[in-house]
mmCIF file of C-alpha atoms and ligand atoms in Angstrom:
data_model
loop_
_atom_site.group_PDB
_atom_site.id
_atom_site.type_symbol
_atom_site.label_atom_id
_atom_site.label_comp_id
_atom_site.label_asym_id
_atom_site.label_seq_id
_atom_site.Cartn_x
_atom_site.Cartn_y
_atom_site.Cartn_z
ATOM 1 C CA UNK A 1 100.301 112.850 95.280
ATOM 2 C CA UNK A 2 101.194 109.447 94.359
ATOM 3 C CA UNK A 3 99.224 106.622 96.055
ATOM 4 C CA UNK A 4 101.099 103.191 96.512
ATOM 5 C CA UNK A 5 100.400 99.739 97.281
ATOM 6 C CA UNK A 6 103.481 97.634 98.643
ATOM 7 C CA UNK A 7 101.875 94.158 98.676
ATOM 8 C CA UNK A 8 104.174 91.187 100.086
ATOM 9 C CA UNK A 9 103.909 87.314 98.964
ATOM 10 C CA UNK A 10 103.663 84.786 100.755
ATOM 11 C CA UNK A 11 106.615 83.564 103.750
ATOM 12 C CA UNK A 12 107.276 87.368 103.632
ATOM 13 C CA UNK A 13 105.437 87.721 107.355
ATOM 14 C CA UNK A 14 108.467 85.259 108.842
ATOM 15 C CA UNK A 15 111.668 88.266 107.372
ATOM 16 C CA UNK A 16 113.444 88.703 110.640
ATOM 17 C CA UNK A 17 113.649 84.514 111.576
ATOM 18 C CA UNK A 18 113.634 83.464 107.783
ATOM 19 C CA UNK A 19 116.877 82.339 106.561
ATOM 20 C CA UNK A 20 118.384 85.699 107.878
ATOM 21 C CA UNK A 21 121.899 84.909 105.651
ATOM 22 C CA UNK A 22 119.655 85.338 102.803
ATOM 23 C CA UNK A 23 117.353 87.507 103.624
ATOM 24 C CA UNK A 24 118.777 89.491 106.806
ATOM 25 C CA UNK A 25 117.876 90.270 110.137
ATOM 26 C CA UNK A 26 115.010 93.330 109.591
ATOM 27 C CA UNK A 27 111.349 92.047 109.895
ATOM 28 C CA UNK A 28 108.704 93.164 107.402
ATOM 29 C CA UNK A 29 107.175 95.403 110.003
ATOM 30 C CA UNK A 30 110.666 97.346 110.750
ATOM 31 C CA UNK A 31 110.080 97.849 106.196
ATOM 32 C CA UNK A 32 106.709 98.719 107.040
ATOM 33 C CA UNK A 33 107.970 101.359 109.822
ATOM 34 C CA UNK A 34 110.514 102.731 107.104
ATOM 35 C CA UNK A 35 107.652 102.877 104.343
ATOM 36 C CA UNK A 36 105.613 104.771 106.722
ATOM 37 C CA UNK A 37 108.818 107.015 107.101
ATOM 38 C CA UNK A 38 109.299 107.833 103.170
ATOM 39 C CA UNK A 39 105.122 108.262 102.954
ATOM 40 C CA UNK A 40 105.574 111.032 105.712
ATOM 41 C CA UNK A 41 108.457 112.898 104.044
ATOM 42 C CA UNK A 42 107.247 112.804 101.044
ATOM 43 C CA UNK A 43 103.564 112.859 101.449
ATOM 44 C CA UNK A 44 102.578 110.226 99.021
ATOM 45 C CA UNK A 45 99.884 107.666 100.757
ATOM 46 C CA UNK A 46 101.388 104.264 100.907
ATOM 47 C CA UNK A 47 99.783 101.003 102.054
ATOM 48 C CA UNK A 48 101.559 97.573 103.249
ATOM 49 C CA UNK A 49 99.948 94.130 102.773
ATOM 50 C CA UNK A 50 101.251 90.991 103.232
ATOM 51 C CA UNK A 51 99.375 87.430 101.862
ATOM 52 C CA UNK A 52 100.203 83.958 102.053
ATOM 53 C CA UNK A 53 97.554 83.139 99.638
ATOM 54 C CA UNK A 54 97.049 83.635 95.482
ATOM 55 C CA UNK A 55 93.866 84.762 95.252
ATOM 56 C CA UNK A 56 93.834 87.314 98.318
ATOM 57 C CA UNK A 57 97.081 88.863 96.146
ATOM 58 C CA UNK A 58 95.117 89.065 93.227
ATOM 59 C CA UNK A 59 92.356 90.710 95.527
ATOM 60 C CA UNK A 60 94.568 93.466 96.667
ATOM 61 C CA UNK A 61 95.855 94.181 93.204
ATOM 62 C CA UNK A 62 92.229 94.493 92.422
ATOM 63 C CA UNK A 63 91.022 96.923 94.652
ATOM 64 C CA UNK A 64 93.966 98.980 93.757
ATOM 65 C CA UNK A 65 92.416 99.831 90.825
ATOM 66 C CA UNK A 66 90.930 103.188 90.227
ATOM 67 C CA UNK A 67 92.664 103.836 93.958
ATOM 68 C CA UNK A 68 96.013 103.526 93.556
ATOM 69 C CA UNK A 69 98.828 105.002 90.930
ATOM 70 C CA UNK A 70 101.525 102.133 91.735
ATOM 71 C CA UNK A 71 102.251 98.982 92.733
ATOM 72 C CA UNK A 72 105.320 97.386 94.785
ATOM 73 C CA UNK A 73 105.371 93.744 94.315
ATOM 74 C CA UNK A 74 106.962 90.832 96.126
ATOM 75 C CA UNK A 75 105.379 87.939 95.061
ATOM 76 C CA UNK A 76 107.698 85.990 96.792
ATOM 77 C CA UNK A 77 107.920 82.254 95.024
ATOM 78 C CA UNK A 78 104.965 83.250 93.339
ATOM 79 C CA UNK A 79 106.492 85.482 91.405
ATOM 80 C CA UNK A 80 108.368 82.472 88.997
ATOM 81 C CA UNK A 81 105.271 80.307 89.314
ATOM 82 C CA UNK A 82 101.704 82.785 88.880
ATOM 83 C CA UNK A 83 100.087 83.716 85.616
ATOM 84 C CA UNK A 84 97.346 84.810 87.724
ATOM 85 C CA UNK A 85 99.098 87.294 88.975
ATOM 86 C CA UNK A 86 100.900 88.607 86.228
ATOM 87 C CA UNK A 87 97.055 88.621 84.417
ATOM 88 C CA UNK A 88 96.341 90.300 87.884
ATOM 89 C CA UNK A 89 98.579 93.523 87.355
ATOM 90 C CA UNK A 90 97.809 93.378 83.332
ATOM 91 C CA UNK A 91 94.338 93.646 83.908
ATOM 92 C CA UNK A 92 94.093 96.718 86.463
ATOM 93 C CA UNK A 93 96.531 98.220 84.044
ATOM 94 C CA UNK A 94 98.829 99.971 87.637
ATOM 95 C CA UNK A 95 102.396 100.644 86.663
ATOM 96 C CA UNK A 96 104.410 97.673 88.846
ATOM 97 C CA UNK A 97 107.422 97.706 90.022
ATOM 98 C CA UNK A 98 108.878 93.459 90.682
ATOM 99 C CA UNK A 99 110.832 93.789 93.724
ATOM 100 C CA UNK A 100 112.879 91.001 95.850
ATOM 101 C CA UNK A 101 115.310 91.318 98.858
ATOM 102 C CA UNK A 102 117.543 88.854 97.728
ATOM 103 C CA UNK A 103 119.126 88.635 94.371
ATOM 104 C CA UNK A 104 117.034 86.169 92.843
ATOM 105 C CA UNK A 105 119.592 85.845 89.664
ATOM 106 C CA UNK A 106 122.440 84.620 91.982
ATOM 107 C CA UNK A 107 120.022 82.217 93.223
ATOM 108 C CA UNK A 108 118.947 78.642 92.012
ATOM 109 C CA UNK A 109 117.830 78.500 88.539
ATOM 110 C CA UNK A 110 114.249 78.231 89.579
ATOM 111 C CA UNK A 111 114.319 82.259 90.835
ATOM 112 C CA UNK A 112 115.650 83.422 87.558
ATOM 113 C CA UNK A 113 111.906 82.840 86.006
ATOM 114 C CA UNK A 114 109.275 85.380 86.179
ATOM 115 C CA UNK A 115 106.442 86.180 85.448
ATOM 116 C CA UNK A 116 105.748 89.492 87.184
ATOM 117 C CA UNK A 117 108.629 90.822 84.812
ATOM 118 C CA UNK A 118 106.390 90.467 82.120
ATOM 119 C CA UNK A 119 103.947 93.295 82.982
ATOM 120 C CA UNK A 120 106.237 95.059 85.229
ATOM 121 C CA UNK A 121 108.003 98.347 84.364
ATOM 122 C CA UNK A 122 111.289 97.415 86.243
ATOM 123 C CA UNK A 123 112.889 95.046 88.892
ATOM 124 C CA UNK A 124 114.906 96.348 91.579
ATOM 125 C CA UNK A 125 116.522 93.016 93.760
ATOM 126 C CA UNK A 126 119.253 92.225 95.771
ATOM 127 C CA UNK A 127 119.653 95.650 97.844
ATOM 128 C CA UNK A 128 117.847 93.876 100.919
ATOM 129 C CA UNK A 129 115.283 96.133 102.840
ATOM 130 C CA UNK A 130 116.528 99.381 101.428
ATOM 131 C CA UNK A 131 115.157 98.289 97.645
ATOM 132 C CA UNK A 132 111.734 98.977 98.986
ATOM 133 C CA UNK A 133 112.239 102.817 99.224
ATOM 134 C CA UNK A 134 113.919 102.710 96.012
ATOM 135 C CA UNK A 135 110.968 100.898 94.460
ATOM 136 C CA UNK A 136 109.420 104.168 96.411
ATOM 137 C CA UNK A 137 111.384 106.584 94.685
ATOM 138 C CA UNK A 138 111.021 104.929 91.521
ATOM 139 C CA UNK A 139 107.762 104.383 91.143
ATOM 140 C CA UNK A 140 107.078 107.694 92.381
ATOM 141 C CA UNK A 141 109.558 109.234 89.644
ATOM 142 C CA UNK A 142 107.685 107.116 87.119
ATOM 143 C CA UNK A 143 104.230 108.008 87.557
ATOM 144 C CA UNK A 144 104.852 111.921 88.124
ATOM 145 C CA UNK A 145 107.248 112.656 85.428
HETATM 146 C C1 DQA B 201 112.057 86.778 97.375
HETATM 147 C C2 DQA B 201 112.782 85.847 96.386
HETATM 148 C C3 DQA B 201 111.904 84.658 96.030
HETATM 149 O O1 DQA B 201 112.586 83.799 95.142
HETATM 150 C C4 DQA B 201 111.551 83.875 97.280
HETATM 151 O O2 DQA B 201 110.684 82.815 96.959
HETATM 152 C C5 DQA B 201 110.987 84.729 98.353
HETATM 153 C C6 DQA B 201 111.594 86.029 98.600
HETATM 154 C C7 DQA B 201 112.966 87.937 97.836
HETATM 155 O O3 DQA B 201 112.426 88.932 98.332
HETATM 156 O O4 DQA B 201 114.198 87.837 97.735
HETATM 157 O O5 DQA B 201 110.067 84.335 99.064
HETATM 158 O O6 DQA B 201 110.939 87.343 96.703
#
């Protein structure tokens, strides 16, 4: 069975109180709760992380290797600032999925950069808490067919 890794950037561990017009009113643990959900139905191993920091990212994405066959990423801002990140995921070699809440290309110029797209096999953003089981799905989909 597929084995993922959702990791979460950094300001991710405020969703719930953080700018809830942009990014709604569902806290990271209520996506946690519905990750768990999809990893019970569907019975591939998922685990949730959340960092504020650069390196400890780059630490999880690390010890995915060898462990894990995906990788959900929101990098949060670092994902249109880090080269060490997107050297992170090229490195380990995971297929990575670049994921955001928000639609970053609607946003400020500033969010249309990134890096993670780069490395990553596809973006899904702008579907709020429910692109997290479709980065599910589709990294799933990608990695078994
Ligand atoms: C975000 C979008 C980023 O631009 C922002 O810095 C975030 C959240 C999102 O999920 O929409 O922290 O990754």
């Amino acid at each position: 069975m597929t084995s993922i890794l959702i990791l979460n950037g950094p300001n991710l561990n405020l969703l719930g109180t953080r700018q809830p017009e942009v990014y709604g009113a569902t806290s990271l643990s209520d996506i946690e709760q519905n990750c768990a959900n999809w990893s019970a139905k569907s019975g591939c191993p998922v685990t949730f992380a959340q960092s504020n920091h650069e390196g400890a990212l780059i630490d999880h994405i690390h010890a995915a290797r060898n462990v894990r066959d995906g990788i959900i990423l929101n990098a949060g801002a670092y994902t249109h600032t880090s080269i060490a990140l997107m050297d992170a995921i090229s490195s380990v070699g995971i297929p990575t999925i670049e994921l955001h809440l928000s639609n970053v290309h609607a946003r400020e110029d500033y969010r249309h950069v990134s890096y993670i797209a780069k490395v990553a096999i596809g973006i899904i953003c702008g579907f709020g808490p429910q692109g997290y089981i479709m980065a599910l799905e589709a990294i799933k989909s990608h990695v078994e067919d």
